[in-house]
Amino acid sequence: EDKVVQSPLSLVVHEGDTVTLNCSYEVTNFRSLLWYKQEKKAPTFLFMLTSSGIEKKSGRLSSILDKKELFSILNITATQTGDSAIYLCVGGSGGSNYKLTFGKGTLLTVNP
Amino acid sequence: GAGVSQSPSNKVTEKGKDVELRCDPISGHTALYWYRQSLGQGLEFLIYFQGNSAPDKSGLPSDRFSAERTGGSVSTLTIQRTQQEDSAVYLCASSLVGGRLSSYEQYFGPGTRLTVT
């Protein structure tokens, strides 16, 4: 059974801190790993990772995938209160049966 | 306990036909969401139900899409006159209380993979 496990489940930090969110996956016919930020309703797409060892960056956020260890991390530097959200990690499988496997998310709270 | 369930798990339909996708949320969850994920794309919000309030339909891509939620539980997403670009995985999620981050965790169903030929 495919699964995506995120850690920690929740995290409380102060503004300016750097955080690392973890995601391990076991996905049959793995094709991509996606990160989302979820605040109110719709998750916001952050990154799609398909290749190992290539860091993707967007402002203060960055992510990298390790396909050998079946692992991905999401880094947020100089955190702001607006970064408070649930961060979802999702494994996408390819082939004829493309499907998504969702992690439960990491709830990040950034205090002023 | 039972999680969010969706049916069918796979649906292949011909262009122009109507389809109905079903979602059974977790019992007691007042918020229900529909999303779709096209191959290689991010998650796209479609519609959001919260209790007895009017649904937020802002994500529906066209008037061919509609959804209803009966009795505050089961929801049906209907796509009329399907087009090939409607092919995607349609995901349903529910949460205990919508809109508040602290109780926001969404539980996703396994999705319905729709293929329009």
JSON list of C-alpha atoms in Angstrom, two decimals:
[
{"chain": "A", "resi": 1, "resn": "GLU", "atom": "CA", "xyz": [0.00, 0.00, 0.00]},
{"chain": "A", "resi": 2, "resn": "ASP", "atom": "CA", "xyz": [1.32, 3.39, -0.98]},
{"chain": "A", "resi": 3, "resn": "LYS", "atom": "CA", "xyz": [1.97, 5.81, 1.84]},
{"chain": "A", "resi": 4, "resn": "VAL", "atom": "CA", "xyz": [3.39, 9.24, 2.50]},
{"chain": "A", "resi": 5, "resn": "VAL", "atom": "CA", "xyz": [4.54, 10.10, 6.01]},
{"chain": "A", "resi": 6, "resn": "GLN", "atom": "CA", "xyz": [5.24, 13.64, 7.12]},
{"chain": "A", "resi": 7, "resn": "SER", "atom": "CA", "xyz": [7.04, 14.81, 10.21]},
{"chain": "A", "resi": 8, "resn": "PRO", "atom": "CA", "xyz": [6.68, 16.56, 12.47]},
{"chain": "A", "resi": 9, "resn": "LEU", "atom": "CA", "xyz": [2.90, 16.62, 12.63]},
{"chain": "A", "resi": 10, "resn": "SER", "atom": "CA", "xyz": [3.02, 20.09, 14.11]},
{"chain": "A", "resi": 11, "resn": "LEU", "atom": "CA", "xyz": [5.65, 22.70, 14.74]},
{"chain": "A", "resi": 12, "resn": "VAL", "atom": "CA", "xyz": [5.67, 26.03, 16.55]},
{"chain": "A", "resi": 13, "resn": "VAL", "atom": "CA", "xyz": [8.46, 28.51, 15.83]},
{"chain": "A", "resi": 14, "resn": "HIS", "atom": "CA", "xyz": [9.18, 32.20, 16.16]},
{"chain": "A", "resi": 15, "resn": "GLU", "atom": "CA", "xyz": [9.45, 34.64, 13.31]},
{"chain": "A", "resi": 16, "resn": "GLY", "atom": "CA", "xyz": [12.86, 34.52, 11.74]},
{"chain": "A", "resi": 17, "resn": "ASP", "atom": "CA", "xyz": [13.48, 30.86, 12.51]},
{"chain": "A", "resi": 18, "resn": "THR", "atom": "CA", "xyz": [14.34, 28.36, 9.81]},
{"chain": "A", "resi": 19, "resn": "VAL", "atom": "CA", "xyz": [12.25, 25.20, 9.60]},
{"chain": "A", "resi": 20, "resn": "THR", "atom": "CA", "xyz": [12.64, 21.89, 7.83]},
{"chain": "A", "resi": 21, "resn": "LEU", "atom": "CA", "xyz": [9.64, 19.76, 7.08]},
{"chain": "A", "resi": 22, "resn": "ASN", "atom": "CA", "xyz": [10.13, 16.11, 6.27]},
{"chain": "A", "resi": 23, "resn": "CYS", "atom": "CA", "xyz": [8.37, 13.75, 3.95]},
{"chain": "A", "resi": 24, "resn": "SER", "atom": "CA", "xyz": [9.06, 10.08, 3.32]},
{"chain": "A", "resi": 25, "resn": "TYR", "atom": "CA", "xyz": [7.19, 8.12, 0.72]},
{"chain": "A", "resi": 26, "resn": "GLU", "atom": "CA", "xyz": [6.51, 4.67, -0.57]},
{"chain": "A", "resi": 27, "resn": "VAL", "atom": "CA", "xyz": [4.73, 5.05, -3.87]},
{"chain": "A", "resi": 28, "resn": "THR", "atom": "CA", "xyz": [4.44, 2.44, -6.55]},
{"chain": "A", "resi": 29, "resn": "ASN", "atom": "CA", "xyz": [5.63, 3.64, -9.97]},
{"chain": "A", "resi": 30, "resn": "PHE", "atom": "CA", "xyz": [6.68, 6.90, -8.40]},
{"chain": "A", "resi": 31, "resn": "ARG", "atom": "CA", "xyz": [6.73, 9.83, -10.77]},
{"chain": "A", "resi": 32, "resn": "SER", "atom": "CA", "xyz": [6.65, 13.05, -8.75]},
{"chain": "A", "resi": 33, "resn": "LEU", "atom": "CA", "xyz": [6.48, 14.50, -5.31]},
{"chain": "A", "resi": 34, "resn": "LEU", "atom": "CA", "xyz": [4.46, 17.64, -4.69]},
{"chain": "A", "resi": 35, "resn": "TRP", "atom": "CA", "xyz": [4.36, 20.10, -1.85]},
{"chain": "A", "resi": 36, "resn": "TYR", "atom": "CA", "xyz": [1.35, 22.27, -1.06]},
{"chain": "A", "resi": 37, "resn": "LYS", "atom": "CA", "xyz": [0.62, 25.01, 1.43]},
{"chain": "A", "resi": 38, "resn": "GLN", "atom": "CA", "xyz": [-2.87, 24.88, 2.84]},
{"chain": "A", "resi": 39, "resn": "GLU", "atom": "CA", "xyz": [-4.30, 27.84, 4.74]},
{"chain": "A", "resi": 40, "resn": "LYS", "atom": "CA", "xyz": [-8.04, 28.10, 4.40]},
{"chain": "A", "resi": 41, "resn": "LYS", "atom": "CA", "xyz": [-9.64, 26.23, 1.61]},
{"chain": "A", "resi": 42, "resn": "ALA", "atom": "CA", "xyz": [-7.65, 25.32, -1.41]},
{"chain": "A", "resi": 43, "resn": "PRO", "atom": "CA", "xyz": [-4.07, 24.11, -1.07]},
{"chain": "A", "resi": 44, "resn": "THR", "atom": "CA", "xyz": [-1.57, 26.29, -2.85]},
{"chain": "A", "resi": 45, "resn": "PHE", "atom": "CA", "xyz": [0.87, 24.49, -5.08]},
{"chain": "A", "resi": 46, "resn": "LEU", "atom": "CA", "xyz": [4.50, 25.02, -4.06]},
{"chain": "A", "resi": 47, "resn": "PHE", "atom": "CA", "xyz": [6.78, 22.56, -5.81]},
{"chain": "A", "resi": 48, "resn": "MET", "atom": "CA", "xyz": [6.80, 19.52, -7.99]},
{"chain": "A", "resi": 49, "resn": "LEU", "atom": "CA", "xyz": [9.92, 17.41, -7.74]},
{"chain": "A", "resi": 50, "resn": "THR", "atom": "CA", "xyz": [10.77, 14.67, -10.17]},
{"chain": "A", "resi": 51, "resn": "SER", "atom": "CA", "xyz": [14.55, 14.49, -10.18]},
{"chain": "A", "resi": 52, "resn": "SER", "atom": "CA", "xyz": [16.78, 13.55, -7.32]},
{"chain": "A", "resi": 53, "resn": "GLY", "atom": "CA", "xyz": [19.21, 16.05, -5.86]},
{"chain": "A", "resi": 54, "resn": "ILE", "atom": "CA", "xyz": [17.98, 19.12, -7.71]},
{"chain": "A", "resi": 55, "resn": "GLU", "atom": "CA", "xyz": [16.87, 21.83, -5.34]},
{"chain": "A", "resi": 56, "resn": "LYS", "atom": "CA", "xyz": [13.88, 23.91, -6.26]},
{"chain": "A", "resi": 57, "resn": "LYS", "atom": "CA", "xyz": [13.60, 27.38, -4.77]},
{"chain": "A", "resi": 58, "resn": "SER", "atom": "CA", "xyz": [10.90, 29.96, -4.52]},
{"chain": "A", "resi": 59, "resn": "GLY", "atom": "CA", "xyz": [11.79, 32.92, -2.36]},
{"chain": "A", "resi": 60, "resn": "ARG", "atom": "CA", "xyz": [12.37, 31.70, 1.16]},
{"chain": "A", "resi": 61, "resn": "LEU", "atom": "CA", "xyz": [11.12, 28.21, 0.36]},
{"chain": "A", "resi": 62, "resn": "SER", "atom": "CA", "xyz": [13.17, 25.42, -1.09]},
{"chain": "A", "resi": 63, "resn": "SER", "atom": "CA", "xyz": [12.74, 21.72, -1.52]},
{"chain": "A", "resi": 64, "resn": "ILE", "atom": "CA", "xyz": [14.76, 18.75, -2.61]},
{"chain": "A", "resi": 65, "resn": "LEU", "atom": "CA", "xyz": [14.05, 15.14, -3.41]},
{"chain": "A", "resi": 66, "resn": "ASP", "atom": "CA", "xyz": [16.12, 12.06, -2.66]},
{"chain": "A", "resi": 67, "resn": "LYS", "atom": "CA", "xyz": [14.78, 9.21, -4.77]},
{"chain": "A", "resi": 68, "resn": "LYS", "atom": "CA", "xyz": [17.27, 6.75, -3.34]},
{"chain": "A", "resi": 69, "resn": "GLU", "atom": "CA", "xyz": [16.19, 7.33, 0.24]},
{"chain": "A", "resi": 70, "resn": "LEU", "atom": "CA", "xyz": [12.56, 8.04, -0.78]},
{"chain": "A", "resi": 71, "resn": "PHE", "atom": "CA", "xyz": [12.62, 11.33, 1.04]},
{"chain": "A", "resi": 72, "resn": "SER", "atom": "CA", "xyz": [11.96, 15.00, 0.52]},
{"chain": "A", "resi": 73, "resn": "ILE", "atom": "CA", "xyz": [12.38, 18.06, 2.66]},
{"chain": "A", "resi": 74, "resn": "LEU", "atom": "CA", "xyz": [10.81, 21.49, 2.51]},
{"chain": "A", "resi": 75, "resn": "ASN", "atom": "CA", "xyz": [12.85, 24.31, 3.98]},
{"chain": "A", "resi": 76, "resn": "ILE", "atom": "CA", "xyz": [11.53, 27.70, 4.97]},
{"chain": "A", "resi": 77, "resn": "THR", "atom": "CA", "xyz": [14.05, 30.32, 5.99]},
{"chain": "A", "resi": 78, "resn": "ALA", "atom": "CA", "xyz": [13.38, 33.54, 7.90]},
{"chain": "A", "resi": 79, "resn": "THR", "atom": "CA", "xyz": [9.86, 32.41, 8.69]},
{"chain": "A", "resi": 80, "resn": "GLN", "atom": "CA", "xyz": [7.02, 34.92, 8.86]},
{"chain": "A", "resi": 81, "resn": "THR", "atom": "CA", "xyz": [3.62, 34.70, 10.52]},
{"chain": "A", "resi": 82, "resn": "GLY", "atom": "CA", "xyz": [2.13, 34.38, 7.05]},
{"chain": "A", "resi": 83, "resn": "ASP", "atom": "CA", "xyz": [3.91, 31.05, 6.68]},
{"chain": "A", "resi": 84, "resn": "SER", "atom": "CA", "xyz": [1.57, 29.56, 9.27]},
{"chain": "A", "resi": 85, "resn": "ALA", "atom": "CA", "xyz": [-0.29, 26.83, 7.47]},
{"chain": "A", "resi": 86, "resn": "ILE", "atom": "CA", "xyz": [-0.53, 23.12, 6.92]},
{"chain": "A", "resi": 87, "resn": "TYR", "atom": "CA", "xyz": [2.10, 21.86, 4.50]},
{"chain": "A", "resi": 88, "resn": "LEU", "atom": "CA", "xyz": [1.05, 18.85, 2.50]},
{"chain": "A", "resi": 89, "resn": "CYS", "atom": "CA", "xyz": [3.37, 16.37, 0.85]},
{"chain": "A", "resi": 90, "resn": "VAL", "atom": "CA", "xyz": [1.88, 14.30, -1.95]},
{"chain": "A", "resi": 91, "resn": "GLY", "atom": "CA", "xyz": [3.32, 11.39, -3.88]},
{"chain": "A", "resi": 92, "resn": "GLY", "atom": "CA", "xyz": [2.28, 11.00, -7.48]},
{"chain": "A", "resi": 93, "resn": "SER", "atom": "CA", "xyz": [2.53, 7.70, -9.27]},
{"chain": "A", "resi": 94, "resn": "GLY", "atom": "CA", "xyz": [2.91, 7.45, -13.01]},
{"chain": "A", "resi": 95, "resn": "GLY", "atom": "CA", "xyz": [2.01, 4.89, -15.54]},
{"chain": "A", "resi": 96, "resn": "SER", "atom": "CA", "xyz": [-1.50, 4.01, -16.59]},
{"chain": "A", "resi": 97, "resn": "ASN", "atom": "CA", "xyz": [-2.87, 4.34, -13.09]},
{"chain": "A", "resi": 98, "resn": "TYR", "atom": "CA", "xyz": [-1.78, 7.82, -12.13]},
{"chain": "A", "resi": 99, "resn": "LYS", "atom": "CA", "xyz": [-2.81, 8.52, -8.57]},
{"chain": "A", "resi": 100, "resn": "LEU", "atom": "CA", "xyz": [-1.93, 10.70, -5.65]},
{"chain": "A", "resi": 101, "resn": "THR", "atom": "CA", "xyz": [-1.05, 9.64, -2.14]},
{"chain": "A", "resi": 102, "resn": "PHE", "atom": "CA", "xyz": [-1.37, 12.36, 0.43]},
{"chain": "A", "resi": 103, "resn": "GLY", "atom": "CA", "xyz": [0.52, 12.82, 3.64]},
{"chain": "A", "resi": 104, "resn": "LYS", "atom": "CA", "xyz": [-1.39, 14.09, 6.64]},
{"chain": "A", "resi": 105, "resn": "GLY", "atom": "CA", "xyz": [0.42, 17.37, 6.62]},
{"chain": "A", "resi": 106, "resn": "THR", "atom": "CA", "xyz": [2.60, 19.35, 9.00]},
{"chain": "A", "resi": 107, "resn": "LEU", "atom": "CA", "xyz": [0.87, 22.16, 10.87]},
{"chain": "A", "resi": 108, "resn": "LEU", "atom": "CA", "xyz": [3.33, 25.05, 11.10]},
{"chain": "A", "resi": 109, "resn": "THR", "atom": "CA", "xyz": [2.62, 27.91, 13.47]},
{"chain": "A", "resi": 110, "resn": "VAL", "atom": "CA", "xyz": [4.89, 30.94, 13.30]},
{"chain": "A", "resi": 111, "resn": "ASN", "atom": "CA", "xyz": [4.54, 33.25, 16.27]},
{"chain": "A", "resi": 112, "resn": "PRO", "atom": "CA", "xyz": [5.54, 36.90, 16.18]},
{"chain": "B", "resi": 1, "resn": "GLY", "atom": "CA", "xyz": [-13.17, 4.42, 11.51]},
{"chain": "B", "resi": 2, "resn": "ALA", "atom": "CA", "xyz": [-13.97, 4.77, 7.82]},
{"chain": "B", "resi": 3, "resn": "GLY", "atom": "CA", "xyz": [-12.22, 7.47, 5.87]},
{"chain": "B", "resi": 4, "resn": "VAL", "atom": "CA", "xyz": [-13.44, 9.50, 2.94]},
{"chain": "B", "resi": 5, "resn": "SER", "atom": "CA", "xyz": [-14.63, 7.27, 0.16]},
{"chain": "B", "resi": 6, "resn": "GLN", "atom": "CA", "xyz": [-15.19, 8.07, -3.48]},
{"chain": "B", "resi": 7, "resn": "SER", "atom": "CA", "xyz": [-16.80, 6.22, -6.30]},
{"chain": "B", "resi": 8, "resn": "PRO", "atom": "CA", "xyz": [-16.16, 5.13, -8.89]},
{"chain": "B", "resi": 9, "resn": "SER", "atom": "CA", "xyz": [-12.40, 4.79, -8.57]},
{"chain": "B", "resi": 10, "resn": "ASN", "atom": "CA", "xyz": [-12.03, 4.92, -12.34]},
{"chain": "B", "resi": 11, "resn": "LYS", "atom": "CA", "xyz": [-14.38, 6.23, -15.00]},
{"chain": "B", "resi": 12, "resn": "VAL", "atom": "CA", "xyz": [-13.89, 6.21, -18.74]},
{"chain": "B", "resi": 13, "resn": "THR", "atom": "CA", "xyz": [-16.47, 8.12, -20.71]},
{"chain": "B", "resi": 14, "resn": "GLU", "atom": "CA", "xyz": [-16.97, 9.38, -24.22]},
{"chain": "B", "resi": 15, "resn": "LYS", "atom": "CA", "xyz": [-16.75, 13.03, -25.02]},
{"chain": "B", "resi": 16, "resn": "GLY", "atom": "CA", "xyz": [-20.13, 14.70, -24.67]},
{"chain": "B", "resi": 17, "resn": "LYS", "atom": "CA", "xyz": [-21.51, 12.32, -22.06]},
{"chain": "B", "resi": 18, "resn": "ASP", "atom": "CA", "xyz": [-22.43, 13.36, -18.52]},
{"chain": "B", "resi": 19, "resn": "VAL", "atom": "CA", "xyz": [-20.72, 11.86, -15.48]},
{"chain": "B", "resi": 20, "resn": "GLU", "atom": "CA", "xyz": [-21.44, 11.82, -11.77]},
{"chain": "B", "resi": 21, "resn": "LEU", "atom": "CA", "xyz": [-18.77, 11.39, -9.16]},
{"chain": "B", "resi": 22, "resn": "ARG", "atom": "CA", "xyz": [-19.65, 10.56, -5.60]},
{"chain": "B", "resi": 23, "resn": "CYS", "atom": "CA", "xyz": [-18.00, 11.41, -2.30]},
{"chain": "B", "resi": 24, "resn": "ASP", "atom": "CA", "xyz": [-18.82, 10.05, 1.14]},
{"chain": "B", "resi": 25, "resn": "PRO", "atom": "CA", "xyz": [-17.09, 12.22, 3.74]},
{"chain": "B", "resi": 26, "resn": "ILE", "atom": "CA", "xyz": [-16.11, 11.17, 7.20]},
{"chain": "B", "resi": 27, "resn": "SER", "atom": "CA", "xyz": [-19.14, 11.11, 9.45]},
{"chain": "B", "resi": 28, "resn": "GLY", "atom": "CA", "xyz": [-19.45, 14.32, 11.43]},
{"chain": "B", "resi": 29, "resn": "HIS", "atom": "CA", "xyz": [-17.24, 16.38, 9.15]},
{"chain": "B", "resi": 30, "resn": "THR", "atom": "CA", "xyz": [-19.05, 19.57, 8.27]},
{"chain": "B", "resi": 31, "resn": "ALA", "atom": "CA", "xyz": [-16.73, 20.76, 5.51]},
{"chain": "B", "resi": 32, "resn": "LEU", "atom": "CA", "xyz": [-16.38, 19.05, 2.16]},
{"chain": "B", "resi": 33, "resn": "TYR", "atom": "CA", "xyz": [-14.11, 19.99, -0.73]},
{"chain": "B", "resi": 34, "resn": "TRP", "atom": "CA", "xyz": [-13.75, 18.92, -4.33]},
{"chain": "B", "resi": 35, "resn": "TYR", "atom": "CA", "xyz": [-10.46, 19.26, -6.17]},
{"chain": "B", "resi": 36, "resn": "ARG", "atom": "CA", "xyz": [-9.04, 17.98, -9.37]},
{"chain": "B", "resi": 37, "resn": "GLN", "atom": "CA", "xyz": [-5.54, 17.13, -10.36]},
{"chain": "B", "resi": 38, "resn": "SER", "atom": "CA", "xyz": [-4.58, 16.92, -13.99]},
{"chain": "B", "resi": 39, "resn": "LEU", "atom": "CA", "xyz": [-1.50, 14.92, -14.89]},
{"chain": "B", "resi": 40, "resn": "GLY", "atom": "CA", "xyz": [1.59, 16.90, -13.98]},
{"chain": "B", "resi": 41, "resn": "GLN", "atom": "CA", "xyz": [-0.39, 19.82, -12.61]},
{"chain": "B", "resi": 42, "resn": "GLY", "atom": "CA", "xyz": [-1.03, 21.15, -9.14]},
{"chain": "B", "resi": 43, "resn": "LEU", "atom": "CA", "xyz": [-4.16, 20.60, -7.17]},
{"chain": "B", "resi": 44, "resn": "GLU", "atom": "CA", "xyz": [-7.07, 22.72, -8.42]},
{"chain": "B", "resi": 45, "resn": "PHE", "atom": "CA", "xyz": [-9.81, 23.74, -6.07]},
{"chain": "B", "resi": 46, "resn": "LEU", "atom": "CA", "xyz": [-13.34, 23.27, -7.43]},
{"chain": "B", "resi": 47, "resn": "ILE", "atom": "CA", "xyz": [-15.98, 23.75, -4.75]},
{"chain": "B", "resi": 48, "resn": "TYR", "atom": "CA", "xyz": [-16.33, 23.92, -0.98]},
{"chain": "B", "resi": 49, "resn": "PHE", "atom": "CA", "xyz": [-19.33, 23.06, 1.22]},
{"chain": "B", "resi": 50, "resn": "GLN", "atom": "CA", "xyz": [-19.50, 24.14, 4.83]},
{"chain": "B", "resi": 51, "resn": "GLY", "atom": "CA", "xyz": [-22.46, 22.99, 6.85]},
{"chain": "B", "resi": 52, "resn": "ASN", "atom": "CA", "xyz": [-25.70, 24.52, 5.61]},
{"chain": "B", "resi": 53, "resn": "SER", "atom": "CA", "xyz": [-24.05, 27.58, 4.13]},
{"chain": "B", "resi": 54, "resn": "ALA", "atom": "CA", "xyz": [-24.16, 28.31, 0.44]},
{"chain": "B", "resi": 55, "resn": "PRO", "atom": "CA", "xyz": [-21.26, 26.50, -1.23]},
{"chain": "B", "resi": 56, "resn": "ASP", "atom": "CA", "xyz": [-18.23, 28.33, -2.53]},
{"chain": "B", "resi": 57, "resn": "LYS", "atom": "CA", "xyz": [-18.32, 27.54, -6.23]},
{"chain": "B", "resi": 58, "resn": "SER", "atom": "CA", "xyz": [-15.54, 29.90, -7.20]},
{"chain": "B", "resi": 59, "resn": "GLY", "atom": "CA", "xyz": [-13.29, 27.13, -8.47]},
{"chain": "B", "resi": 60, "resn": "LEU", "atom": "CA", "xyz": [-15.69, 25.48, -10.89]},
{"chain": "B", "resi": 61, "resn": "PRO", "atom": "CA", "xyz": [-14.10, 25.85, -14.34]},
{"chain": "B", "resi": 62, "resn": "SER", "atom": "CA", "xyz": [-17.31, 26.14, -16.34]},
{"chain": "B", "resi": 63, "resn": "ASP", "atom": "CA", "xyz": [-21.07, 25.88, -16.06]},
{"chain": "B", "resi": 64, "resn": "ARG", "atom": "CA", "xyz": [-20.80, 22.25, -17.13]},
{"chain": "B", "resi": 65, "resn": "PHE", "atom": "CA", "xyz": [-19.63, 21.52, -13.61]},
{"chain": "B", "resi": 66, "resn": "SER", "atom": "CA", "xyz": [-21.98, 21.39, -10.65]},
{"chain": "B", "resi": 67, "resn": "ALA", "atom": "CA", "xyz": [-22.03, 19.79, -7.25]},
{"chain": "B", "resi": 68, "resn": "GLU", "atom": "CA", "xyz": [-24.48, 19.19, -4.51]},
{"chain": "B", "resi": 69, "resn": "ARG", "atom": "CA", "xyz": [-24.33, 17.91, -1.01]},
{"chain": "B", "resi": 70, "resn": "THR", "atom": "CA", "xyz": [-27.39, 16.18, 0.30]},
{"chain": "B", "resi": 71, "resn": "GLY", "atom": "CA", "xyz": [-28.24, 16.16, 3.96]},
{"chain": "B", "resi": 72, "resn": "GLY", "atom": "CA", "xyz": [-24.90, 17.65, 4.85]},
{"chain": "B", "resi": 73, "resn": "SER", "atom": "CA", "xyz": [-23.17, 14.40, 4.02]},
{"chain": "B", "resi": 74, "resn": "VAL", "atom": "CA", "xyz": [-22.77, 12.74, 0.64]},
{"chain": "B", "resi": 75, "resn": "SER", "atom": "CA", "xyz": [-21.75, 14.95, -2.25]},
{"chain": "B", "resi": 76, "resn": "THR", "atom": "CA", "xyz": [-22.05, 14.45, -5.99]},
{"chain": "B", "resi": 77, "resn": "LEU", "atom": "CA", "xyz": [-19.96, 16.26, -8.56]},
{"chain": "B", "resi": 78, "resn": "THR", "atom": "CA", "xyz": [-21.59, 16.31, -11.97]},
{"chain": "B", "resi": 79, "resn": "ILE", "atom": "CA", "xyz": [-19.85, 17.13, -15.21]},
{"chain": "B", "resi": 80, "resn": "GLN", "atom": "CA", "xyz": [-22.13, 17.62, -18.19]},
{"chain": "B", "resi": 81, "resn": "ARG", "atom": "CA", "xyz": [-21.09, 17.22, -21.81]},
{"chain": "B", "resi": 82, "resn": "THR", "atom": "CA", "xyz": [-17.61, 16.07, -20.84]},
{"chain": "B", "resi": 83, "resn": "GLN", "atom": "CA", "xyz": [-14.60, 17.28, -22.78]},
{"chain": "B", "resi": 84, "resn": "GLN", "atom": "CA", "xyz": [-11.17, 15.72, -23.08]},
{"chain": "B", "resi": 85, "resn": "GLU", "atom": "CA", "xyz": [-9.66, 18.46, -20.94]},
{"chain": "B", "resi": 86, "resn": "ASP", "atom": "CA", "xyz": [-11.88, 17.26, -18.09]},
{"chain": "B", "resi": 87, "resn": "SER", "atom": "CA", "xyz": [-9.69, 14.17, -17.80]},
{"chain": "B", "resi": 88, "resn": "ALA", "atom": "CA", "xyz": [-8.11, 14.29, -14.35]},
{"chain": "B", "resi": 89, "resn": "VAL", "atom": "CA", "xyz": [-8.18, 12.78, -10.92]},
{"chain": "B", "resi": 90, "resn": "TYR", "atom": "CA", "xyz": [-11.07, 14.25, -8.96]},
{"chain": "B", "resi": 91, "resn": "LEU", "atom": "CA", "xyz": [-10.42, 14.37, -5.26]},
{"chain": "B", "resi": 92, "resn": "CYS", "atom": "CA", "xyz": [-12.82, 14.87, -2.42]},
{"chain": "B", "resi": 93, "resn": "ALA", "atom": "CA", "xyz": [-11.78, 15.87, 1.08]},
{"chain": "B", "resi": 94, "resn": "SER", "atom": "CA", "xyz": [-13.58, 16.56, 4.31]},
{"chain": "B", "resi": 95, "resn": "SER", "atom": "CA", "xyz": [-12.61, 18.28, 7.50]},
{"chain": "B", "resi": 96, "resn": "LEU", "atom": "CA", "xyz": [-14.16, 18.57, 10.91]},
{"chain": "B", "resi": 97, "resn": "VAL", "atom": "CA", "xyz": [-14.55, 22.34, 10.72]},
{"chain": "B", "resi": 98, "resn": "GLY", "atom": "CA", "xyz": [-13.71, 24.34, 7.66]},
{"chain": "B", "resi": 99, "resn": "GLY", "atom": "CA", "xyz": [-11.99, 27.72, 7.60]},
{"chain": "B", "resi": 100, "resn": "ARG", "atom": "CA", "xyz": [-10.11, 27.58, 10.92]},
{"chain": "B", "resi": 101, "resn": "LEU", "atom": "CA", "xyz": [-6.52, 26.55, 10.61]},
{"chain": "B", "resi": 102, "resn": "SER", "atom": "CA", "xyz": [-6.40, 24.80, 13.95]},
{"chain": "B", "resi": 103, "resn": "SER", "atom": "CA", "xyz": [-9.10, 22.33, 13.00]},
{"chain": "B", "resi": 104, "resn": "TYR", "atom": "CA", "xyz": [-8.54, 22.36, 9.33]},
{"chain": "B", "resi": 105, "resn": "GLU", "atom": "CA", "xyz": [-6.86, 19.07, 8.62]},
{"chain": "B", "resi": 106, "resn": "GLN", "atom": "CA", "xyz": [-8.40, 17.68, 5.49]},
{"chain": "B", "resi": 107, "resn": "TYR", "atom": "CA", "xyz": [-8.84, 14.01, 4.96]},
{"chain": "B", "resi": 108, "resn": "PHE", "atom": "CA", "xyz": [-8.69, 13.10, 1.33]},
{"chain": "B", "resi": 109, "resn": "GLY", "atom": "CA", "xyz": [-10.46, 10.32, -0.45]},
{"chain": "B", "resi": 110, "resn": "PRO", "atom": "CA", "xyz": [-8.66, 8.08, -2.91]},
{"chain": "B", "resi": 111, "resn": "GLY", "atom": "CA", "xyz": [-9.94, 10.02, -5.89]},
{"chain": "B", "resi": 112, "resn": "THR", "atom": "CA", "xyz": [-11.81, 9.19, -9.05]},
{"chain": "B", "resi": 113, "resn": "ARG", "atom": "CA", "xyz": [-9.71, 8.98, -12.18]},
{"chain": "B", "resi": 114, "resn": "LEU", "atom": "CA", "xyz": [-11.79, 10.34, -15.05]},
{"chain": "B", "resi": 115, "resn": "THR", "atom": "CA", "xyz": [-10.74, 9.70, -18.61]},
{"chain": "B", "resi": 116, "resn": "VAL", "atom": "CA", "xyz": [-12.68, 11.33, -21.41]},
{"chain": "B", "resi": 117, "resn": "THR", "atom": "CA", "xyz": [-12.05, 9.73, -24.77]}
]
